[in-house]
Backbone as a chain_set.jsonl record, in Angstrom:
{"seq": "MTQKDLVTKLLEDNKGILTSGEAKEAGVAYKTLQRMYQTGEIEKLEQGLYMDPDQMEDEYFLTQYRCKRGIFSHETALYFHDLADRTPFQLMLTIPSGYNTRLLKEKEKFKFFYIAEKLHTIGRITTETSFGHQVYVYDKERTICDCLKKKDQLDTDLVNEAVKRYMKTPGADYSKLLKYAEVFNIKDLVRKYMEVLT", "coords": {"N": [[0.819, -0.984, 0.098], [0.834, 2.07, -0.502], [1.83, 5.186, 0.266], [0.068, 7.17, 0.152], [-2.499, 6.093, -0.489], [-2.375, 5.035, 1.475], [-3.608, 7.115, 3.206], [-5.959, 7.726, 1.803], [-7.123, 5.478, 2.907], [-7.17, 6.008, 5.752], [-8.588, 8.408, 5.658], [-10.952, 7.298, 5.073], [-11.743, 5.346, 7.098], [-11.837, 7.272, 9.576], [-13.909, 8.732, 9.001], [-13.897, 10.391, 7.604], [-11.426, 12.361, 8.031], [-8.822, 13.253, 9.843], [-6.02, 13.491, 11.54], [-3.142, 15.496, 11.375], [-1.174, 13.927, 13.731], [-2.45, 11.301, 13.606], [-1.436, 10.725, 11.332], [1.078, 9.689, 11.225], [1.347, 8.397, 13.477], [0.293, 6.356, 12.205], [2.386, 5.828, 10.703], [2.803, 7.871, 7.814], [4.477, 9.905, 6.008], [5.052, 13.1, 6.75], [5.625, 14.569, 4.75], [4.034, 13.509, 2.802], [1.656, 14.41, 3.017], [1.513, 16.74, 2.607], [2.472, 17.365, 0.508], [-0.499, 16.081, -0.72], [-1.898, 17.878, -0.606], [-1.248, 19.824, -2.123], [-1.81, 18.854, -4.282], [-4.362, 18.533, -4.154], [-5.936, 16.675, -3.541], [-7.038, 16.169, -0.716], [-7.626, 18.598, 1.772], [-7.091, 20.795, 3.335], [-8.079, 21.643, 6.994], [-7.123, 23.213, 9.236], [-4.181, 24.23, 11.401], [-2.427, 21.182, 11.026], [-5.094, 19.172, 10.735], [-6.59, 17.854, 8.291], [-9.148, 17.113, 5.448], [-10.894, 14.731, 3.666], [-10.899, 16.082, 0.27], [-14.221, 15.846, -0.558], [-16.398, 15.225, 1.467], [-18.362, 16.942, 2.999], [-17.768, 19.911, 5.453], [-17.86, 19.118, 9.205], [-19.13, 20.876, 11.073], [-19.061, 20.72, 14.553], [-17.323, 19.125, 14.85], [-14.931, 20.123, 14.156], [-14.945, 22.951, 16.227], [-15.15, 21.314, 18.486], [-12.512, 20.339, 18.17], [-10.657, 22.825, 17.948], [-11.426, 23.9, 20.318], [-10.382, 22.327, 22.496], [-11.21, 21.891, 25.763], [-13.554, 23.045, 25.413], [-17.026, 22.639, 26.339], [-19.973, 21.201, 24.604], [-23.515, 23.157, 24.798], [-26.045, 24.65, 26.739], [-28.443, 25.705, 24.165], [-27.265, 24.727, 22.099], [-27.094, 22.118, 22.98], [-29.702, 21.302, 23.11], [-30.328, 21.151, 21.615], [-28.702, 18.927, 20.025], [-29.615, 16.828, 22.055], [-32.405, 16.67, 20.837], [-34.346, 17.924, 22.067], [-34.809, 20.818, 21.172], [-35.9, 22.208, 17.987], [-35.099, 23.446, 16.18], [-31.921, 24.201, 14.822], [-29.053, 25.609, 16.466], [-28.375, 29.414, 16.059], [-26.084, 30.171, 16.817], [-22.882, 28.705, 17.932], [-22.778, 27.076, 21.272], [-20.943, 26.947, 23.841], [-19.464, 25.531, 27.209], [-16.825, 26.988, 29.022], [-13.943, 26.23, 31.307], [-13.64, 28.531, 33.788], [-11.409, 30.828, 32.962], [-10.038, 29.721, 30.708], [-8.633, 30.094, 28.078], [-9.355, 30.725, 24.913], [-9.186, 31.079, 21.328], [-11.337, 31.26, 20.047], [-12.632, 32.612, 21.028], [-12.682, 35.535, 19.804], [-14.449, 34.908, 18.197], [-17.317, 36.537, 17.825], [-20.483, 36.532, 16.584], [-20.48, 33.752, 15.535], [-20.119, 32.256, 17.559], [-21.003, 31.531, 21.456], [-19.934, 31.627, 24.735], [-20.024, 30.845, 27.567], [-18.685, 30.399, 30.751], [-17.166, 28.174, 33.28], [-17.131, 27.132, 36.685], [-13.567, 25.315, 37.276], [-14.053, 22.457, 38.686], [-16.883, 21.974, 38.813], [-16.987, 21.746, 35.728], [-16.917, 19.661, 34.468], [-18.909, 17.82, 34.824], [-21.774, 15.447, 34.141], [-21.044, 15.626, 31.791], [-20.988, 14.24, 28.52], [-20.302, 12.105, 25.881], [-21.211, 12.637, 22.328], [-22.475, 11.766, 19.067], [-21.571, 13.348, 16.038], [-23.883, 14.229, 12.928], [-22.083, 13.867, 11.075], [-21.234, 11.344, 12.335], [-18.931, 11.957, 14.176], [-17.325, 11.684, 17.252], [-17.85, 13.895, 19.912], [-18.199, 16.136, 22.885], [-20.885, 16.688, 25.259], [-23.227, 17.865, 27.239], [-25.046, 15.948, 29.688], [-28.957, 15.74, 29.446], [-30.111, 16.542, 31.605], [-27.983, 17.979, 33.046], [-27.816, 19.641, 30.777], [-30.797, 21.19, 30.97], [-30.819, 22.577, 33.601], [-28.542, 24.0, 32.645], [-29.607, 25.82, 31.334], [-32.112, 27.029, 32.445], [-30.333, 28.134, 34.658], [-29.214, 30.653, 33.22], [-31.607, 31.098, 31.58], [-31.768, 33.603, 30.736], [-30.182, 34.853, 29.438], [-30.445, 33.39, 26.989], [-32.907, 32.066, 24.472], [-35.862, 32.688, 25.911], [-38.72, 31.058, 25.128], [-37.653, 29.096, 23.936], [-36.483, 27.64, 26.345], [-38.435, 27.228, 27.923], [-40.52, 25.106, 26.292], [-38.685, 23.807, 25.705], [-37.726, 22.653, 27.691], [-40.767, 20.997, 29.268], [-40.919, 19.38, 27.182], [-38.367, 17.419, 27.74], [-39.673, 16.703, 30.305], [-41.806, 14.984, 29.388], [-40.036, 13.052, 28.548], [-39.252, 9.891, 27.976], [-37.534, 7.972, 30.506], [-36.592, 10.255, 31.432], [-34.5, 11.378, 33.776], [-34.975, 12.524, 37.099], [-34.228, 12.53, 39.751], [-31.665, 12.779, 39.281], [-31.608, 15.508, 38.025], [-32.266, 16.215, 39.447], [-30.445, 16.498, 41.499], [-28.002, 17.774, 40.122], [-29.335, 19.909, 39.958], [-29.384, 20.656, 42.737], [-26.465, 21.076, 43.442], [-25.723, 23.427, 41.641], [-27.17, 25.422, 42.641], [-30.382, 25.734, 42.199], [-32.333, 24.801, 42.543], [-34.551, 25.327, 43.707], [-35.942, 26.92, 41.631], [-35.896, 24.478, 39.93], [-37.453, 22.943, 40.639], [-39.866, 24.065, 40.921], [-40.819, 24.782, 38.197], [-41.241, 22.297, 37.471], [-43.461, 21.304, 38.917], [-45.015, 23.185, 37.331], [-45.126, 22.496, 34.797], [-45.806, 19.831, 35.085]], "CA": [[-0.188, -0.171, -0.274], [1.409, 3.382, -1.166], [1.372, 6.078, 1.161], [-0.844, 7.781, -0.427], [-3.085, 4.475, -0.365], [-3.292, 4.414, 3.73], [-4.081, 8.461, 3.776], [-7.405, 7.604, 1.567], [-8.115, 4.355, 4.299], [-6.794, 6.692, 6.957], [-9.36, 9.212, 5.528], [-12.306, 6.21, 5.039], [-11.751, 4.796, 8.326], [-12.388, 8.22, 10.56], [-15.197, 9.539, 8.54], [-12.825, 12.1, 6.195], [-10.984, 14.0, 8.886], [-7.037, 13.14, 9.91], [-4.993, 14.993, 11.956], [-1.436, 14.983, 11.356], [-0.805, 12.816, 14.741], [-2.726, 9.496, 13.562], [-0.902, 10.15, 9.915], [2.118, 9.74, 11.681], [1.21, 7.223, 13.718], [-0.391, 4.928, 10.881], [3.298, 5.551, 9.342], [2.06, 8.476, 7.073], [5.379, 11.034, 6.577], [4.515, 14.76, 6.867], [5.44, 15.191, 3.283], [3.153, 13.125, 1.778], [0.139, 14.47, 3.403], [1.611, 18.74, 2.326], [2.064, 17.193, -1.643], [-1.458, 15.694, -1.192], [-2.688, 19.069, 0.46], [-0.807, 21.046, -2.381], [-2.44, 18.409, -5.369], [-6.055, 19.054, -3.53], [-6.418, 15.671, -2.694], [-7.542, 16.467, 0.646], [-7.948, 19.329, 2.118], [-6.146, 21.327, 4.93], [-8.89, 23.174, 7.354], [-6.553, 24.302, 9.359], [-3.249, 23.356, 11.885], [-2.531, 19.985, 11.718], [-6.485, 19.04, 10.875], [-7.094, 17.083, 7.346], [-9.812, 16.477, 5.121], [-11.601, 14.621, 2.443], [-12.157, 17.544, -0.573], [-15.383, 15.542, -0.932], [-16.402, 16.011, 2.82], [-19.373, 18.244, 3.918], [-17.338, 20.388, 6.73], [-18.806, 18.867, 10.888], [-18.251, 21.743, 12.148], [-19.353, 20.447, 15.738], [-16.004, 18.87, 15.059], [-14.076, 20.694, 13.942], [-15.276, 23.4, 16.881], [-14.017, 20.693, 19.251], [-10.808, 20.202, 17.305], [-10.148, 24.165, 17.558], [-11.767, 24.253, 21.49], [-10.22, 21.093, 22.903], [-11.791, 21.711, 26.553], [-14.743, 23.27, 24.905], [-18.264, 21.228, 26.011], [-21.77, 21.778, 23.91], [-24.062, 23.255, 26.188], [-27.584, 25.858, 26.578], [-29.611, 25.738, 23.233], [-26.805, 23.87, 21.441], [-27.02, 20.334, 23.581], [-30.369, 21.196, 23.715], [-30.741, 20.43, 20.412], [-28.105, 17.373, 19.941], [-30.641, 15.868, 22.699], [-33.738, 16.539, 20.257], [-35.02, 18.635, 22.794], [-34.745, 22.072, 20.355], [-35.861, 21.955, 16.633], [-34.022, 24.776, 15.556], [-30.443, 24.493, 14.615], [-28.712, 26.953, 16.701], [-27.237, 30.326, 15.485], [-24.533, 30.207, 17.719], [-22.84, 28.036, 18.489], [-22.848, 27.347, 22.358], [-20.546, 26.007, 24.703], [-19.107, 25.867, 28.246], [-15.354, 26.226, 29.438], [-13.206, 26.509, 32.477], [-12.858, 29.935, 34.113], [-9.565, 31.334, 32.506], [-9.656, 29.059, 29.671], [-8.573, 30.794, 26.668], [-9.498, 30.179, 22.918], [-9.116, 31.829, 19.773], [-12.465, 31.276, 19.52], [-13.465, 34.111, 21.855], [-13.497, 37.042, 19.153], [-15.93, 35.153, 16.776], [-18.97, 36.626, 18.727], [-21.318, 36.003, 16.0], [-20.275, 31.986, 15.819], [-20.031, 31.569, 19.372], [-21.088, 31.727, 22.628], [-19.472, 30.999, 25.5], [-20.285, 29.634, 29.007], [-17.383, 29.853, 31.862], [-18.066, 27.858, 34.674], [-15.642, 27.043, 37.862], [-13.01, 24.242, 37.06], [-14.719, 21.328, 39.687], [-18.241, 22.252, 38.241], [-17.051, 21.902, 34.481], [-17.012, 18.646, 33.422], [-20.371, 17.626, 35.663], [-23.088, 15.805, 33.087], [-19.973, 15.321, 30.892], [-20.802, 12.564, 27.743], [-20.088, 11.676, 24.348], [-22.452, 12.378, 21.479], [-22.382, 11.35, 17.967], [-22.539, 13.961, 15.15], [-24.513, 13.644, 12.161], [-21.241, 12.995, 10.105], [-20.556, 10.26, 12.242], [-17.987, 12.426, 14.779], [-17.394, 12.152, 18.727], [-18.392, 14.93, 20.609], [-18.676, 16.009, 24.306], [-22.063, 17.346, 25.683], [-23.744, 17.93, 28.529], [-26.49, 15.119, 29.15], [-30.298, 16.209, 29.294], [-30.037, 16.659, 33.085], [-27.528, 19.471, 33.36], [-29.105, 21.219, 30.066], [-31.711, 21.783, 31.706], [-30.009, 23.288, 35.004], [-27.95, 25.331, 32.706], [-30.426, 26.714, 30.904], [-32.933, 27.634, 33.225], [-29.661, 28.911, 35.549], [-29.884, 31.486, 32.116], [-32.592, 31.768, 30.397], [-32.408, 35.521, 30.59], [-29.455, 34.59, 27.988], [-30.972, 32.644, 25.942], [-34.046, 32.25, 23.834], [-37.047, 31.535, 26.759], [-39.527, 29.895, 24.849], [-37.26, 27.423, 23.577], [-36.134, 27.071, 27.238], [-39.952, 26.272, 28.194], [-40.82, 24.092, 25.137], [-37.195, 22.424, 25.952], [-38.108, 22.075, 29.942], [-41.68, 20.777, 28.562], [-39.899, 18.227, 26.594], [-37.529, 16.511, 28.543], [-40.47, 16.119, 30.863], [-42.738, 13.958, 28.833], [-38.817, 12.123, 27.67], [-39.337, 8.541, 28.336], [-36.758, 7.891, 30.797], [-36.156, 11.516, 32.227], [-34.276, 11.108, 35.311], [-35.379, 13.308, 37.571], [-33.7, 12.706, 40.934], [-29.905, 13.343, 38.92], [-32.316, 16.241, 37.692], [-32.738, 17.172, 41.437], [-28.824, 16.456, 42.717], [-27.697, 18.5, 39.535], [-29.983, 21.512, 40.478], [-29.127, 21.93, 43.992], [-25.142, 21.365, 42.599], [-25.704, 24.579, 40.788], [-27.963, 26.211, 43.457], [-31.285, 26.644, 41.7], [-33.063, 23.677, 42.946], [-36.423, 25.718, 44.095], [-36.28, 27.076, 40.329], [-35.81, 23.239, 39.293], [-38.588, 22.621, 41.781], [-40.701, 25.451, 40.573], [-40.285, 24.309, 37.07], [-41.573, 20.893, 37.279], [-44.495, 21.582, 39.47], [-46.212, 24.282, 36.854], [-44.861, 22.015, 33.968], [-46.147, 18.404, 34.984]], "C": [[1.158, 1.342, -0.233], [0.477, 4.131, -0.404], [0.428, 6.572, 1.215], [-2.306, 7.174, -0.288], [-4.021, 4.674, 1.065], [-3.691, 6.138, 3.322], [-5.433, 7.918, 3.113], [-8.002, 6.579, 2.606], [-7.712, 4.945, 5.486], [-8.504, 7.198, 7.101], [-10.851, 8.435, 5.977], [-12.636, 6.106, 6.224], [-12.082, 5.93, 9.457], [-12.786, 9.72, 9.591], [-14.968, 10.289, 7.441], [-12.287, 13.17, 7.265], [-9.989, 12.571, 9.205], [-6.779, 14.33, 10.54], [-3.719, 13.978, 11.481], [-0.306, 13.956, 12.264], [-0.941, 11.5, 14.34], [-2.263, 9.475, 12.766], [-0.055, 9.297, 10.309], [1.994, 8.261, 12.33], [0.626, 5.922, 12.919], [1.446, 4.868, 9.875], [3.494, 6.467, 8.399], [4.129, 9.363, 7.027], [4.344, 12.617, 5.935], [4.16, 15.084, 5.429], [4.913, 14.779, 2.569], [2.111, 13.875, 1.493], [0.083, 16.022, 2.528], [1.508, 18.177, 0.733], [0.312, 16.95, -1.217], [-2.184, 17.154, -1.542], [-3.025, 20.076, -1.414], [-1.621, 20.553, -4.217], [-3.86, 19.327, -5.5], [-6.474, 17.66, -3.688], [-6.712, 15.434, -1.825], [-6.957, 18.104, 0.768], [-7.429, 20.045, 3.403], [-7.466, 21.839, 5.534], [-7.99, 23.702, 8.214], [-5.555, 23.518, 10.582], [-3.223, 21.844, 11.79], [-4.03, 18.865, 11.926], [-6.402, 18.981, 9.643], [-8.668, 16.321, 6.738], [-10.166, 16.04, 4.049], [-12.325, 15.392, 1.509], [-13.833, 17.027, -0.608], [-16.431, 15.286, -0.177], [-17.547, 16.905, 3.071], [-18.661, 18.586, 5.695], [-18.378, 20.095, 8.073], [-18.483, 20.151, 11.366], [-19.235, 21.717, 13.858], [-17.476, 19.885, 16.137], [-15.144, 19.749, 15.502], [-14.118, 22.301, 15.03], [-14.573, 23.039, 17.865], [-12.768, 20.455, 19.049], [-9.942, 21.668, 18.503], [-10.232, 24.167, 19.365], [-11.243, 23.35, 22.368], [-11.297, 21.267, 24.289], [-13.356, 21.849, 26.606], [-16.49, 22.153, 25.308], [-19.92, 21.63, 25.293], [-22.77, 22.047, 24.845], [-25.584, 23.812, 26.083], [-27.847, 24.978, 24.969], [-28.583, 24.312, 21.907], [-26.918, 22.61, 22.25], [-28.725, 20.969, 23.645], [-31.219, 20.7, 22.35], [-29.887, 18.968, 19.62], [-29.068, 16.494, 21.601], [-32.263, 15.922, 22.182], [-35.172, 17.317, 21.037], [-35.849, 20.709, 21.999], [-35.162, 21.423, 18.388], [-35.403, 22.49, 15.945], [-32.517, 24.365, 15.561], [-30.052, 25.608, 15.154], [-28.081, 27.953, 15.882], [-26.294, 30.302, 15.738], [-24.096, 28.955, 17.976], [-22.443, 27.487, 20.564], [-21.701, 26.343, 23.314], [-19.661, 26.454, 26.446], [-16.985, 25.601, 28.603], [-14.813, 26.879, 30.902], [-13.218, 27.962, 32.842], [-11.68, 30.157, 33.919], [-8.994, 30.421, 32.048], [-9.79, 30.15, 28.221], [-9.083, 30.038, 25.506], [-9.98, 31.44, 22.167], [-10.187, 31.447, 19.468], [-13.399, 32.289, 20.074], [-13.711, 34.654, 21.163], [-14.12, 36.38, 18.571], [-16.916, 34.668, 17.264], [-20.494, 36.176, 18.019], [-21.752, 34.74, 15.793], [-20.816, 31.529, 16.974], [-20.146, 32.343, 20.161], [-20.877, 30.78, 23.911], [-19.614, 31.185, 26.916], [-19.122, 29.969, 30.451], [-18.439, 29.102, 33.475], [-16.776, 27.074, 35.317], [-14.772, 25.497, 37.629], [-13.873, 22.771, 37.697], [-16.286, 21.262, 39.623], [-18.317, 21.76, 36.281], [-17.36, 20.18, 33.724], [-18.178, 16.909, 34.492], [-20.995, 16.983, 34.318], [-22.075, 15.812, 31.588], [-20.237, 14.618, 30.101], [-20.265, 13.208, 26.234], [-20.98, 11.445, 23.286], [-21.738, 11.879, 19.533], [-22.874, 12.472, 17.207], [-23.474, 13.392, 13.555], [-23.531, 13.175, 11.156], [-20.715, 12.212, 10.954], [-19.053, 10.203, 13.615], [-18.17, 12.443, 16.215], [-17.464, 13.203, 19.072], [-18.882, 15.055, 21.838], [-20.004, 16.948, 24.176], [-22.372, 17.213, 26.795], [-25.259, 16.82, 28.454], [-28.05, 16.292, 29.368], [-30.192, 16.967, 30.751], [-29.27, 18.396, 32.882], [-27.316, 20.135, 32.108], [-29.678, 22.143, 30.198], [-31.739, 23.009, 32.369], [-29.93, 24.323, 33.86], [-29.027, 25.977, 31.732], [-31.684, 27.709, 31.559], [-32.397, 28.317, 34.221], [-29.764, 30.098, 34.315], [-30.136, 31.794, 31.602], [-32.465, 33.2, 30.564], [-31.206, 35.545, 29.855], [-29.549, 34.476, 27.273], [-32.437, 33.014, 25.392], [-36.052, 31.327, 25.043], [-37.892, 31.092, 26.405], [-38.754, 28.59, 24.283], [-36.63, 26.594, 25.153], [-37.708, 26.296, 27.732], [-40.307, 25.354, 27.358], [-39.715, 22.612, 25.792], [-37.861, 22.006, 27.375], [-39.702, 21.019, 29.456], [-41.473, 19.183, 27.719], [-39.669, 17.208, 27.33], [-38.715, 16.126, 29.349], [-41.489, 15.226, 30.398], [-41.407, 12.523, 28.273], [-38.769, 10.434, 28.42], [-37.496, 8.392, 28.897], [-35.796, 8.751, 31.499], [-35.558, 11.235, 33.628], [-34.305, 12.25, 36.278], [-35.431, 13.858, 38.971], [-32.068, 12.886, 40.371], [-30.675, 14.715, 38.574], [-31.9, 16.938, 39.265], [-31.448, 17.659, 42.245], [-28.264, 17.823, 42.098], [-27.922, 20.279, 39.748], [-29.186, 22.256, 41.827], [-27.324, 21.962, 43.675], [-24.669, 23.195, 42.571], [-26.775, 25.595, 41.262], [-29.189, 26.809, 42.753], [-32.569, 25.251, 42.113], [-34.65, 24.276, 43.2], [-36.713, 26.363, 42.939], [-36.739, 26.134, 39.579], [-37.4, 23.285, 39.77], [-40.069, 22.957, 41.112], [-41.462, 25.029, 39.046], [-41.11, 23.309, 36.629], [-42.736, 20.909, 37.81], [-45.373, 22.641, 38.514], [-46.131, 22.67, 35.768], [-45.822, 19.733, 33.871], [-47.625, 18.282, 35.91]], "O": [[2.318, 1.188, 0.148], [-0.745, 4.08, -0.261], [-0.246, 6.551, 2.245], [-3.221, 7.927, 0.046], [-5.167, 4.601, 1.509], [-4.834, 5.894, 2.934], [-6.215, 7.579, 4.001], [-9.12, 6.728, 3.1], [-7.964, 4.232, 6.457], [-9.359, 6.845, 7.913], [-11.629, 8.786, 6.864], [-13.676, 6.628, 6.628], [-12.69, 5.438, 10.407], [-12.388, 10.878, 9.468], [-15.728, 10.705, 6.566], [-12.566, 14.365, 7.369], [-10.21, 11.384, 8.965], [-7.05, 15.517, 10.358], [-3.424, 12.794, 11.318], [0.758, 13.441, 11.922], [-0.086, 10.63, 14.503], [-2.092, 8.29, 12.479], [-0.179, 8.134, 9.925], [2.427, 7.222, 11.833], [0.648, 4.729, 13.22], [1.711, 4.219, 8.863], [4.51, 6.159, 7.776], [4.857, 9.284, 8.016], [3.459, 12.91, 5.131], [3.138, 15.564, 4.938], [4.964, 15.298, 1.455], [1.618, 14.109, 0.389], [-0.917, 16.457, 1.956], [0.634, 18.511, -0.067], [-0.278, 17.988, -1.516], [-2.858, 17.419, -2.537], [-4.031, 20.625, -1.865], [-1.911, 21.363, -5.098], [-4.295, 20.19, -6.263], [-7.646, 17.569, -4.052], [-6.814, 14.214, -1.693], [-6.109, 18.647, 0.06], [-7.535, 19.479, 4.491], [-8.137, 22.503, 4.744], [-7.92, 24.92, 8.051], [-5.874, 22.364, 10.868], [-4.023, 21.234, 12.5], [-4.161, 18.039, 12.829], [-6.077, 20.101, 9.249], [-9.229, 15.36, 7.264], [-9.884, 16.79, 3.115], [-13.541, 15.583, 1.48], [-14.673, 17.923, -0.689], [-17.493, 15.083, -0.765], [-17.096, 17.943, 3.555], [-18.856, 17.943, 6.726], [-19.481, 20.64, 8.127], [-17.496, 20.351, 12.075], [-19.968, 22.651, 14.185], [-16.734, 20.097, 17.096], [-14.721, 20.087, 16.607], [-13.203, 23.034, 14.654], [-13.658, 23.711, 18.341], [-11.979, 20.389, 19.992], [-9.097, 21.572, 19.393], [-9.153, 24.425, 19.9], [-11.784, 23.585, 23.448], [-12.394, 20.772, 24.031], [-14.175, 21.258, 27.309], [-16.892, 21.201, 24.639], [-20.755, 22.393, 25.778], [-22.954, 21.218, 25.736], [-26.29, 23.281, 25.225], [-27.471, 23.826, 24.753], [-29.056, 23.416, 21.209], [-26.554, 21.806, 21.392], [-28.903, 21.103, 24.856], [-32.292, 20.123, 22.174], [-30.422, 18.187, 18.833], [-28.719, 15.342, 21.862], [-33.19, 15.421, 22.818], [-36.376, 17.319, 20.779], [-36.84, 21.392, 22.259], [-34.707, 20.429, 17.823], [-35.208, 22.003, 14.831], [-32.046, 24.237, 16.691], [-30.447, 26.664, 14.661], [-27.284, 27.576, 15.023], [-25.409, 30.411, 14.888], [-24.921, 28.083, 18.25], [-21.323, 27.931, 20.819], [-21.774, 25.115, 23.359], [-19.343, 27.614, 26.706], [-16.227, 24.638, 28.489], [-15.285, 27.885, 31.433], [-12.688, 28.668, 31.985], [-10.826, 29.704, 34.682], [-7.891, 30.02, 32.417], [-10.725, 30.707, 27.646], [-9.131, 28.816, 25.366], [-10.782, 32.356, 22.35], [-10.192, 31.15, 18.273], [-14.516, 32.665, 19.716], [-14.927, 34.838, 21.117], [-14.877, 37.133, 17.958], [-17.42, 33.549, 17.36], [-21.419, 35.647, 18.635], [-22.938, 34.408, 15.801], [-21.677, 30.697, 17.262], [-19.75, 33.507, 20.114], [-21.362, 29.672, 24.138], [-18.911, 32.137, 27.254], [-19.209, 28.951, 31.138], [-19.447, 29.281, 34.159], [-15.797, 26.585, 34.754], [-15.454, 24.495, 37.845], [-14.306, 22.04, 36.806], [-16.887, 20.501, 40.381], [-19.358, 21.513, 35.673], [-17.915, 19.839, 32.679], [-18.081, 15.69, 34.633], [-20.891, 17.689, 33.315], [-22.547, 16.01, 30.468], [-19.777, 13.566, 30.545], [-19.982, 14.314, 25.773], [-21.531, 10.353, 23.149], [-20.566, 11.778, 19.171], [-24.045, 12.838, 17.306], [-23.596, 12.2, 13.271], [-23.848, 12.259, 10.397], [-19.522, 12.053, 10.693], [-18.398, 9.223, 13.97], [-19.1, 13.141, 16.62], [-16.902, 13.87, 18.203], [-19.841, 14.357, 22.17], [-20.191, 17.755, 23.266], [-21.782, 16.377, 27.479], [-26.166, 16.816, 27.622], [-27.964, 17.52, 29.407], [-30.223, 18.197, 30.711], [-29.781, 19.497, 32.675], [-26.675, 21.185, 32.151], [-29.54, 23.329, 29.902], [-32.297, 24.067, 32.08], [-30.719, 25.264, 33.777], [-28.747, 27.172, 31.644], [-32.032, 28.83, 31.189], [-33.123, 29.058, 34.883], [-30.816, 30.687, 34.567], [-29.631, 32.649, 30.875], [-33.504, 33.847, 30.434], [-31.108, 36.705, 29.454], [-28.987, 35.159, 26.417], [-33.054, 34.018, 25.751], [-36.788, 30.342, 24.989], [-38.363, 30.378, 27.29], [-39.154, 27.427, 24.219], [-36.372, 25.393, 25.225], [-37.945, 25.092, 27.839], [-40.474, 24.35, 28.051], [-39.796, 21.422, 26.096], [-38.396, 20.966, 27.762], [-39.257, 19.881, 29.306], [-42.041, 18.112, 27.933], [-40.434, 16.28, 27.593], [-38.949, 14.937, 29.129], [-42.085, 14.654, 31.31], [-41.702, 11.427, 27.797], [-38.117, 10.156, 29.427], [-36.508, 8.576, 28.187], [-34.711, 8.445, 31.994], [-36.296, 10.855, 34.538], [-33.37, 13.029, 36.089], [-36.035, 14.821, 39.443], [-31.253, 13.16, 41.252], [-29.945, 15.477, 39.209], [-31.372, 17.926, 39.775], [-31.269, 18.541, 43.085], [-28.024, 18.805, 42.801], [-27.223, 21.292, 39.725], [-28.706, 23.366, 42.058], [-26.884, 23.112, 43.703], [-23.81, 23.877, 43.128], [-27.231, 26.461, 40.515], [-29.282, 28.028, 42.608], [-33.697, 25.225, 41.62], [-35.689, 23.689, 42.897], [-37.925, 26.574, 42.899], [-37.622, 26.315, 38.74], [-38.33, 23.703, 39.081], [-41.045, 22.238, 40.9], [-42.69, 25.018, 38.961], [-41.671, 23.37, 35.535], [-43.475, 20.349, 37.001], [-46.476, 22.944, 38.969], [-46.984, 21.802, 35.953], [-46.148, 18.917, 33.008], [-48.191, 17.195, 36.031]]}, "num_chains": 1, "name": "protein.A"}
């Protein structure tokens, strides 16, 4: 198998995306990637990240690649969990306080929420984008808590609708929801919503 064939196979196995680290691990020389990029056989999304030119760009995966500690949250997480129908206008992510990412400058495209380091990974799960790539998102219960806590910064109708939908979801874990609500100091607010909507 030539180096070029190996790159093609790696792209196939990785659903159209390849990092220079993965290529190196498989024994592909950096100059092979360079050459393939120059001839248009692969696209360079950014430093160390390549894509099959026949692929559509997976912006969720790309965002996570560019902001390693970001976790999709709030309205974006509602969309991932089918608690909202609308594709988010802005991608919303939660990052630990003090963490810096160059995406912070792109205010049109991204909205960031800061949280204390010790609370950052509570409820973090892995999910698959529509392109089949793995990204981090908060689970449903953490997402509901986040949305209620920040509802003045979000689309209120969207949040209310999402909470209603969550309440009707088979397998909705109320005890987990209340446990999170306690951690994030919004237990009364969550209880109020549960009473009104159930």
